[in-house]
Coordinates of C-alpha atoms and ligand atoms in Angstrom, one line a residue:
L210 CA -13.3 -40.2 85.5
T211 CA -13.1 -37.0 83.5
A212 CA -12.4 -33.9 85.5
Q213 CA -15.1 -31.4 86.3
K214 CA -14.0 -30.2 89.7
L215 CA -10.5 -28.9 90.3
L216 CA -8.7 -28.0 93.5
I217 CA -5.9 -25.5 93.2
V218 CA -3.5 -25.2 96.1
G219 CA -2.0 -21.7 96.1
G220 CA -3.4 -18.4 94.9
G221 CA -0.4 -16.6 93.5
I222 CA -0.1 -15.6 89.9
G223 CA 0.3 -19.2 88.8
G224 CA -2.7 -20.5 90.8
L225 CA -5.1 -17.7 89.9
G226 CA -4.0 -17.8 86.2
A227 CA -4.8 -21.5 86.2
A228 CA -8.1 -21.0 88.0
L229 CA -9.2 -18.4 85.4
A230 CA -8.0 -20.5 82.5
A231 CA -9.9 -23.6 83.8
G232 CA -12.9 -21.6 85.0
R233 CA -13.3 -19.9 81.6
R234 CA -13.5 -23.4 80.1
G235 CA -16.4 -24.3 82.4
F236 CA -14.6 -26.3 85.1
D237 CA -15.6 -25.9 88.8
V238 CA -12.5 -24.5 90.5
T239 CA -11.7 -24.0 94.2
V240 CA -8.5 -22.2 95.0
L241 CA -7.1 -22.8 98.5
E242 CA -4.7 -20.0 99.6
R243 CA -2.8 -20.2 102.9
A244 CA -2.6 -16.4 103.4
P245 CA -5.6 -14.5 104.9
E246 CA -5.9 -12.6 101.6
F247 CA -4.8 -12.9 98.0
V248 CA -1.8 -10.6 97.9
E249 CA 1.5 -10.2 96.1
I250 CA 4.6 -8.4 97.2
G251 CA 5.1 -4.7 96.4
A252 CA 7.5 -5.1 93.4
G253 CA 7.5 -5.1 89.7
L254 CA 7.1 -8.0 87.2
Q255 CA 8.2 -8.2 83.6
L256 CA 5.8 -10.0 81.3
A257 CA 7.2 -11.2 78.0
P258 CA 4.9 -12.1 75.0
N259 CA 4.7 -15.8 76.0
A260 CA 2.8 -14.5 79.1
T261 CA 0.9 -11.6 77.5
R262 CA -0.5 -14.0 74.8
V263 CA -2.0 -16.0 77.7
L264 CA -3.4 -12.9 79.3
K265 CA -4.9 -11.9 76.0
G266 CA -6.5 -15.4 75.8
L267 CA -8.0 -14.9 79.3
G268 CA -9.5 -11.6 78.3
V269 CA -7.5 -9.5 80.8
L270 CA -4.7 -8.1 78.7
D271 CA -6.5 -4.7 78.3
S272 CA -6.7 -4.3 82.1
V273 CA -3.0 -5.2 82.3
L274 CA -2.1 -2.6 79.6
D275 CA -4.2 0.0 81.4
V276 CA -2.1 -0.1 84.6
G277 CA 1.2 -1.4 83.2
V278 CA 3.9 0.2 81.2
L279 CA 5.1 -0.8 77.6
P280 CA 8.9 -0.3 77.8
D281 CA 10.8 0.6 74.6
R282 CA 13.9 -1.6 75.2
L283 CA 15.6 -4.1 77.5
V284 CA 19.0 -2.6 78.1
L285 CA 22.1 -4.3 79.6
A286 CA 24.6 -1.8 80.9
S287 CA 27.8 -2.2 82.9
A288 CA 27.2 -1.8 86.6
I289 CA 30.8 -0.6 86.9
S290 CA 31.1 2.0 84.1
G291 CA 27.4 2.6 83.6
D292 CA 28.0 2.3 79.8
E293 CA 25.3 0.6 77.7
L294 CA 26.5 -2.8 76.5
T295 CA 23.5 -3.9 74.3
S296 CA 19.7 -3.7 74.1
L297 CA 16.7 -5.5 72.8
D298 CA 14.0 -3.5 71.0
L299 CA 10.6 -4.4 72.5
R300 CA 8.4 -2.1 70.4
D301 CA 7.5 -4.5 67.6
F302 CA 6.7 -7.5 69.9
D303 CA 3.0 -7.5 69.2
Q304 CA 3.8 -8.1 65.5
L305 CA 6.7 -10.4 66.1
Y306 CA 5.3 -12.6 68.9
G307 CA 1.6 -11.9 69.0
G308 CA 1.8 -10.2 72.4
P309 CA 3.5 -7.1 73.9
Y310 CA 6.3 -6.9 76.5
V311 CA 4.7 -5.3 79.6
V312 CA 6.0 -4.4 83.1
I313 CA 3.4 -4.3 85.8
H314 CA 3.2 -4.1 89.6
R315 CA 2.7 -7.6 90.9
S316 CA -0.2 -6.6 93.1
D317 CA -1.9 -5.0 90.0
L318 CA -1.6 -8.2 88.1
L319 CA -2.8 -10.3 91.0
S320 CA -5.8 -8.1 91.6
I321 CA -6.7 -8.2 87.8
L322 CA -6.6 -12.0 87.9
Y323 CA -8.5 -12.0 91.3
Q324 CA -11.3 -9.8 90.0
A325 CA -11.6 -11.9 86.8
C326 CA -11.9 -15.1 89.0
V327 CA -14.4 -13.4 91.3
S328 CA -16.6 -12.7 88.3
E329 CA -16.7 -16.3 87.2
P330 CA -19.5 -18.1 89.2
N331 CA -17.8 -21.5 88.9
I332 CA -14.6 -20.3 90.6
E333 CA -14.4 -20.2 94.4
L334 CA -11.6 -18.4 96.1
R335 CA -10.8 -19.6 99.7
P336 CA -8.1 -17.6 101.6
G337 CA -6.9 -18.7 105.0
Q338 CA -6.7 -22.4 103.9
A339 CA -3.2 -23.8 104.5
V340 CA -3.1 -27.3 102.9
V341 CA -1.2 -29.6 105.2
E342 CA -2.0 -33.1 103.8
V343 CA -2.6 -34.2 100.2
N344 CA -4.0 -37.5 99.0
P345 CA -3.7 -37.6 95.2
M346 CA -6.4 -40.4 95.1
S347 CA -8.9 -40.4 97.9
S348 CA -10.3 -43.7 99.2
T349 CA -13.8 -42.5 98.4
G350 CA -14.7 -42.3 94.7
G351 CA -11.2 -42.1 93.2
G352 CA -10.8 -38.3 93.4
V353 CA -8.3 -36.2 95.3
H354 CA -8.6 -35.1 98.9
V355 CA -6.7 -32.5 100.9
R356 CA -6.8 -31.5 104.6
C357 CA -6.1 -27.9 105.8
A358 CA -4.5 -26.7 109.0
D359 CA -7.9 -25.8 110.4
G360 CA -9.1 -29.4 109.9
S361 CA -11.3 -28.6 106.9
E362 CA -11.3 -31.1 104.1
H363 CA -11.8 -30.7 100.3
F364 CA -12.5 -33.2 97.6
A365 CA -12.2 -32.9 93.8
D366 CA -11.5 -34.8 90.6
A367 CA -8.0 -33.3 90.1
L368 CA -5.5 -31.3 92.2
V369 CA -3.1 -28.6 91.1
G370 CA -0.1 -27.7 93.3
A371 CA 0.5 -24.1 92.6
D372 CA 1.9 -23.5 96.0
G373 CA 5.3 -22.0 95.1
L374 CA 8.9 -22.7 95.9
R375 CA 8.3 -24.7 99.1
S376 CA 5.3 -26.6 97.8
T377 CA 3.5 -29.1 100.0
V378 CA 2.0 -30.8 96.9
R379 CA 5.5 -31.3 95.4
T380 CA 6.4 -33.6 98.3
L381 CA 4.3 -36.2 96.5
V382 CA 6.9 -36.4 93.8
D383 CA 10.1 -34.9 95.2
Q384 CA 11.5 -34.6 98.7
S385 CA 14.6 -32.5 97.8
E386 CA 15.2 -29.0 99.2
P387 CA 15.4 -25.8 97.1
I388 CA 18.9 -24.9 96.1
F389 CA 20.3 -21.6 97.4
S390 CA 22.2 -19.7 94.7
G391 CA 24.3 -17.7 97.1
Y392 CA 22.7 -14.5 95.8
V393 CA 20.4 -12.2 97.7
A394 CA 17.9 -9.6 96.3
Y395 CA 16.6 -6.4 97.8
R396 CA 13.6 -5.0 95.8
G397 CA 10.6 -2.9 95.8
A398 CA 8.4 -0.3 94.0
L399 CA 8.4 3.3 95.2
P400 CA 6.6 6.5 94.1
L401 CA 8.7 7.9 91.2
E402 CA 9.5 11.1 93.2
Q403 CA 11.1 9.1 96.0
V404 CA 13.7 7.4 93.7
A405 CA 17.2 8.8 94.1
A406 CA 18.3 8.1 90.5
P407 CA 15.6 7.0 88.1
T408 CA 16.6 6.6 84.4
T409 CA 15.0 9.1 82.1
T410 CA 14.3 6.6 79.3
N411 CA 11.3 4.3 79.0
D412 CA 13.5 1.2 79.2
V413 CA 14.0 -1.8 81.5
M414 CA 17.6 -1.3 82.7
A415 CA 19.8 -4.0 84.0
F416 CA 23.2 -2.9 85.2
I417 CA 25.4 -6.0 85.4
G418 CA 28.8 -6.5 87.0
P419 CA 31.0 -9.0 88.9
G420 CA 28.7 -10.7 91.5
I421 CA 26.1 -7.9 91.4
H422 CA 23.3 -6.5 89.3
F423 CA 20.8 -3.7 89.6
V424 CA 17.5 -3.5 87.7
Q425 CA 15.3 -0.4 87.2
Y426 CA 12.0 0.2 85.4
P427 CA 8.9 2.4 85.6
L428 CA 5.5 0.9 86.7
R429 CA 1.8 1.8 87.1
R430 CA 1.6 4.4 84.2
H431 CA 5.0 5.8 85.2
T432 CA 3.8 6.8 88.7
L433 CA 5.9 4.1 90.5
Y434 CA 9.4 2.9 89.9
N435 CA 10.8 -0.6 90.5
Q436 CA 14.3 -1.3 91.7
V437 CA 16.0 -4.6 92.3
A438 CA 19.5 -5.0 93.7
V439 CA 21.1 -8.4 93.7
F440 CA 24.5 -9.5 95.0
R441 CA 26.5 -12.7 95.7
S442 CA 26.9 -13.0 99.4
Q443 CA 30.5 -13.3 100.2
R444 CA 29.6 -13.5 103.9
W445 CA 27.4 -16.5 103.2
L446 CA 30.3 -18.2 101.3
D447 CA 32.5 -17.4 104.3
G448 CA 30.1 -19.2 106.6
R449 CA 29.2 -16.0 108.6
D450 CA 25.8 -15.6 110.3
D451 CA 25.4 -11.9 109.3
W452 CA 25.1 -12.6 105.6
G453 CA 22.8 -10.8 103.1
T454 CA 22.4 -7.8 105.4
P455 CA 21.9 -4.2 104.2
E456 CA 25.5 -3.6 105.3
E457 CA 26.7 -6.3 102.9
L458 CA 24.5 -4.9 100.2
D459 CA 26.3 -1.6 100.5
E460 CA 29.7 -3.3 100.7
R461 CA 29.1 -5.3 97.5
F462 CA 28.0 -2.3 95.5
V463 CA 31.1 -0.2 96.3
P464 CA 32.7 -0.9 92.9
A465 CA 29.5 0.2 91.1
C466 CA 29.2 3.4 89.1
D467 CA 27.7 6.6 90.6
H468 CA 24.3 6.1 89.0
V469 CA 23.9 2.7 90.5
R470 CA 25.2 3.7 93.9
T471 CA 23.0 6.7 94.1
A472 CA 20.0 4.6 93.0
L473 CA 20.9 2.0 95.7
S474 CA 20.4 4.6 98.4
S475 CA 16.6 4.5 97.8
I476 CA 16.2 0.7 97.6
Q477 CA 13.9 -0.8 100.2
R478 CA 15.9 -2.5 102.9
N479 CA 13.3 -3.9 105.2
A480 CA 13.2 -7.4 103.5
R481 CA 15.7 -9.5 101.7
W482 CA 15.1 -12.4 99.3
P483 CA 17.7 -15.1 99.1
M484 CA 17.5 -16.5 95.6
Y485 CA 16.6 -20.2 95.1
D486 CA 15.9 -22.6 92.3
R487 CA 15.7 -26.4 91.9
E488 CA 16.9 -29.0 89.4
P489 CA 14.3 -29.7 86.8
L490 CA 12.1 -32.7 87.5
D491 CA 11.1 -35.3 84.9
N492 CA 7.7 -35.9 86.6
W493 CA 5.2 -33.4 88.1
R494 CA 2.3 -35.9 88.5
A495 CA 1.1 -38.2 91.2
G496 CA -2.2 -39.9 90.5
R497 CA -4.7 -37.0 89.9
S498 CA -2.4 -34.3 91.2
V499 CA 0.1 -32.2 89.2
L500 CA 2.4 -29.3 89.8
L501 CA 2.4 -25.8 88.2
G502 CA 4.6 -22.6 88.4
D503 CA 7.3 -22.4 91.0
A504 CA 6.0 -25.5 92.7
A505 CA 7.0 -27.4 89.5
H506 CA 10.0 -25.5 88.2
P507 CA 11.4 -22.7 90.4
M508 CA 14.0 -20.8 88.4
L509 CA 16.5 -18.0 89.0
Q510 CA 15.0 -14.7 87.9
Y511 CA 17.6 -13.7 85.3
L512 CA 15.4 -14.3 82.3
A513 CA 12.3 -12.8 84.1
Q514 CA 10.3 -15.9 83.2
G515 CA 9.0 -17.6 86.4
A516 CA 5.6 -16.0 86.4
C517 CA 5.4 -16.1 82.6
Q518 CA 6.0 -19.8 82.6
A519 CA 3.5 -20.2 85.4
L520 CA 0.8 -18.5 83.3
Q521 CA 1.7 -20.7 80.3
D522 CA 1.4 -23.8 82.5
G523 CA -2.2 -22.8 83.6
S524 CA -3.2 -22.2 80.0
A525 CA -1.8 -25.6 78.8
L526 CA -3.3 -27.4 81.8
A527 CA -6.8 -26.0 81.1
Q528 CA -6.5 -26.9 77.4
S529 CA -5.5 -30.5 78.3
L530 CA -8.4 -30.8 80.7
A531 CA -10.8 -29.4 78.2
T532 CA -9.5 -31.8 75.5
A533 CA -9.9 -34.7 77.8
R534 CA -13.5 -33.7 78.5
E535 CA -14.3 -33.4 74.8
T536 CA -12.7 -36.8 74.0
G537 CA -13.9 -38.6 77.1
S538 CA -10.3 -39.1 78.3
E539 CA -9.4 -39.7 81.9
V540 CA -8.0 -37.0 84.3
E541 CA -4.7 -38.8 84.4
W542 CA -4.4 -38.5 80.6
A543 CA -5.1 -34.8 80.8
L544 CA -2.4 -34.2 83.5
E545 CA 0.1 -36.4 81.7
T546 CA -0.5 -34.5 78.4
Y547 CA 0.0 -31.2 80.2
Q548 CA 3.2 -32.3 81.8
Q549 CA 4.5 -33.7 78.5
Q550 CA 4.0 -30.3 76.9
R551 CA 5.4 -28.2 79.7
I552 CA 8.3 -30.1 81.4
E553 CA 10.8 -29.8 78.6
P554 CA 10.4 -26.1 77.8
T555 CA 10.3 -25.1 81.5
A556 CA 13.4 -27.2 82.3
R557 CA 15.2 -25.4 79.5
V558 CA 14.4 -22.0 80.9
Q559 CA 15.4 -23.2 84.4
R560 CA 18.8 -24.2 83.1
H561 CA 19.3 -21.2 80.9
A562 CA 18.4 -18.8 83.7
R563 CA 21.4 -20.2 85.7
I564 CA 23.7 -19.7 82.8
W565 CA 22.4 -16.2 82.2
G566 CA 23.1 -15.4 85.8
E567 CA 26.7 -16.5 85.5
L568 CA 27.1 -14.3 82.4
W569 CA 25.6 -11.3 84.1
H570 CA 27.8 -11.7 87.1
A571 CA 31.0 -12.8 85.3
D572 CA 34.4 -11.2 86.1
G573 CA 37.8 -11.3 84.6
L574 CA 38.3 -12.8 81.1
L575 CA 34.7 -14.0 80.8
E576 CA 33.4 -10.6 81.6
S577 CA 35.7 -9.0 78.9
L578 CA 34.6 -11.6 76.3
R579 CA 31.0 -11.1 77.2
D580 CA 31.3 -7.3 76.8
V581 CA 33.0 -7.6 73.4
Y582 CA 30.2 -9.8 72.2
L583 CA 27.4 -7.7 73.7
R584 CA 28.8 -4.4 72.3
D585 CA 28.9 -5.9 68.8
R586 CA 25.4 -7.5 69.0
D587 CA 22.7 -6.2 66.7
P588 CA 19.8 -5.0 68.9
A589 CA 17.4 -6.5 66.4
D590 CA 18.9 -10.0 67.0
Q591 CA 16.1 -12.1 68.6
R592 CA 17.9 -15.5 68.6
F593 CA 18.3 -15.8 72.3
V594 CA 14.8 -14.8 73.3
A595 CA 12.7 -16.0 70.3
P596 CA 12.6 -19.7 71.4
I597 CA 11.1 -18.6 74.8
Y598 CA 8.9 -15.8 73.7
S599 CA 7.4 -17.6 70.7
H600 CA 6.8 -21.0 72.4
P601 CA 4.2 -22.3 71.8
P602 CA 1.6 -20.5 69.6
A603 CA -1.6 -21.3 71.5
T604 CA -3.2 -23.1 68.6
E605 CA -0.2 -25.4 68.3
S606 CA -0.4 -26.7 71.9
D607 CA -4.1 -27.2 71.5
Q608 CA -3.4 -29.3 68.4
A609 CA -0.7 -31.2 70.2
A610 CA -3.1 -32.2 72.9
R611 CA -5.6 -33.3 70.3
N612 CA -3.0 -35.4 68.5
L613 CA -2.0 -37.0 71.7
A614 CA -5.6 -37.8 72.5
G615 CA -5.9 -39.4 69.0
S616 CA -2.7 -41.5 69.4
T617 CA -3.2 -42.7 73.0
G618 CA -6.9 -43.1 73.1
N619 CA -9.0 -42.9 76.2
R620 CA -6.7 -44.2 79.0
Ligands
FAD924 C1 13.7 -11.0 92.4 C2 12.7 -11.7 91.5 C3 12.3 -11.1 90.3 C4 11.5 -11.8 89.5 N1 11.1 -11.2 88.3 C5 10.3 -11.9 87.5 C6 9.8 -11.3 86.3 O1 10.2 -10.1 86.0 N2 9.0 -12.0 85.4 C7 8.6 -13.2 85.7 O2 7.8 -13.8 84.9 N3 9.0 -13.8 86.9 C8 9.8 -13.2 87.8 N4 10.1 -13.8 89.0 C9 9.6 -15.1 89.3 C10 8.2 -15.0 89.8 O3 8.1 -14.2 90.9 C11 7.7 -16.4 90.2 O4 8.1 -17.4 89.3 C12 6.2 -16.5 90.3 O5 5.7 -15.5 91.2 C13 5.7 -17.8 90.8 O6 4.3 -17.8 90.9 P1 3.6 -19.1 91.6 O7 2.1 -18.7 91.7 O8 4.0 -20.3 91.0 O9 4.2 -19.1 93.1 P2 4.0 -18.1 94.3 O10 4.0 -16.7 93.8 O11 5.1 -18.5 95.3 O12 2.6 -18.5 94.9 C14 2.4 -19.6 95.7 C15 1.1 -19.4 96.6 O13 0.8 -20.6 97.3 C16 0.5 -20.2 98.6 N5 0.8 -21.4 99.4 C17 2.0 -22.0 99.7 N6 1.9 -23.1 100.4 C18 0.5 -23.3 100.6 C19 -0.2 -24.3 101.2 N7 0.3 -25.3 101.9 N8 -1.6 -24.2 101.2 C20 -2.2 -23.2 100.6 N9 -1.5 -22.2 99.9 C21 -0.2 -22.3 99.9 C22 1.4 -19.1 98.9 O14 0.9 -18.3 100.0 C23 1.3 -18.3 97.6 O15 0.3 -17.4 97.6 C24 11.0 -13.1 89.8 C25 11.4 -13.7 91.0 C26 12.3 -13.0 91.9 C27 12.7 -13.6 93.2

């Protein structure tokens, strides 16, 4: 059975990105989304070149650039002194990596993907469909079958679990729980004029310090401003029930510099996000179902890569499915090829994100050593980011799938 009809569970950035990638390659796609509408939270998102190359390939990068912001630099500064520690120049990224570095409001990106999906006649978007049961091989005809909370049933040739951190589809291959990092985030985008202390530069700022960090950047053509405050919850470590509260947020930022504390006064406090990840898996596939995005590889946000990797997953999956169709290979082959391409690089980013978080939040000797290193670092040095931002050039992954098709035949 080669795949023609795909079911995607979850209509976040990963699910809609995959739907568009597959729909543009002529597959019939149905996206089942639990929420009554396709929405994202009101906060910003950084999109590195590995994601903007995918968006370019999907034909939506111009729309993204139209509402996004092209920052000049990523800056790491001390949350305690406010002093700049190091920076990464982003302005030549189009030449260096074949895609720009963009910051965008999440709902702007989701609505661009949504509109692009709506304009493809072979993509059906179904909100209000919470998948509660998944059969990776149905008893009828060898395809996949899911049941939703309202009793409705859906059949397809292949199933993609893009249903996020607490994925239902993932339970086919893994029963573990997400791992709480002990860190909590408060975040949100505000009209620029309501922000207590915006920075004046066109940079993504990350103020890092012992057990805390604070991120700021402009959004939506500089009319909105994104802020994220993250702290290690001492109260959670102490076993208290009242952990991660706005009071603890204020307590934890007491040592921060004036700029960060002033900025903190205008952070949104109505919702908190405890930060989770999981250990990398070595298999995302069960029969004709496979995982993608946070369902497959939830990661801590310190490298700003979760959504970027999800977009890359969707592109790689659509390429594998298309190669299978061209070569007459089975669905299982396409899903296997996809996971062979994506598990190793996403696992690396998952692991590195944890280490990056430890460096950001270091104190004592490690903090001092880090700062010495960062202050001496050349802003043009791309060694840490190049493996992530340049992986893989689109044509290479296409070629890898073809090579695999040639070497394994039609299984
Ligand atoms: C503070 C913070 C900052 C971040 N910053 C960045 C950044 O700058 N850049 C970046 O690339 N990443 C960033 N990330 C990570 C990024 O947000 C996620 O990796 C990304 O949104 C994952 O997308 P997804 O589509 O895989 O999952 P989700 O966005 O979680 O979408 C899953 C969808 O599935 C639906 N769903 C769930 N269960 C079911 C079901 N049973 N049936 C039907 N539908 C279901 C949900 O309603 C949801 O719409 C950040 C994360 C955090 C927490």
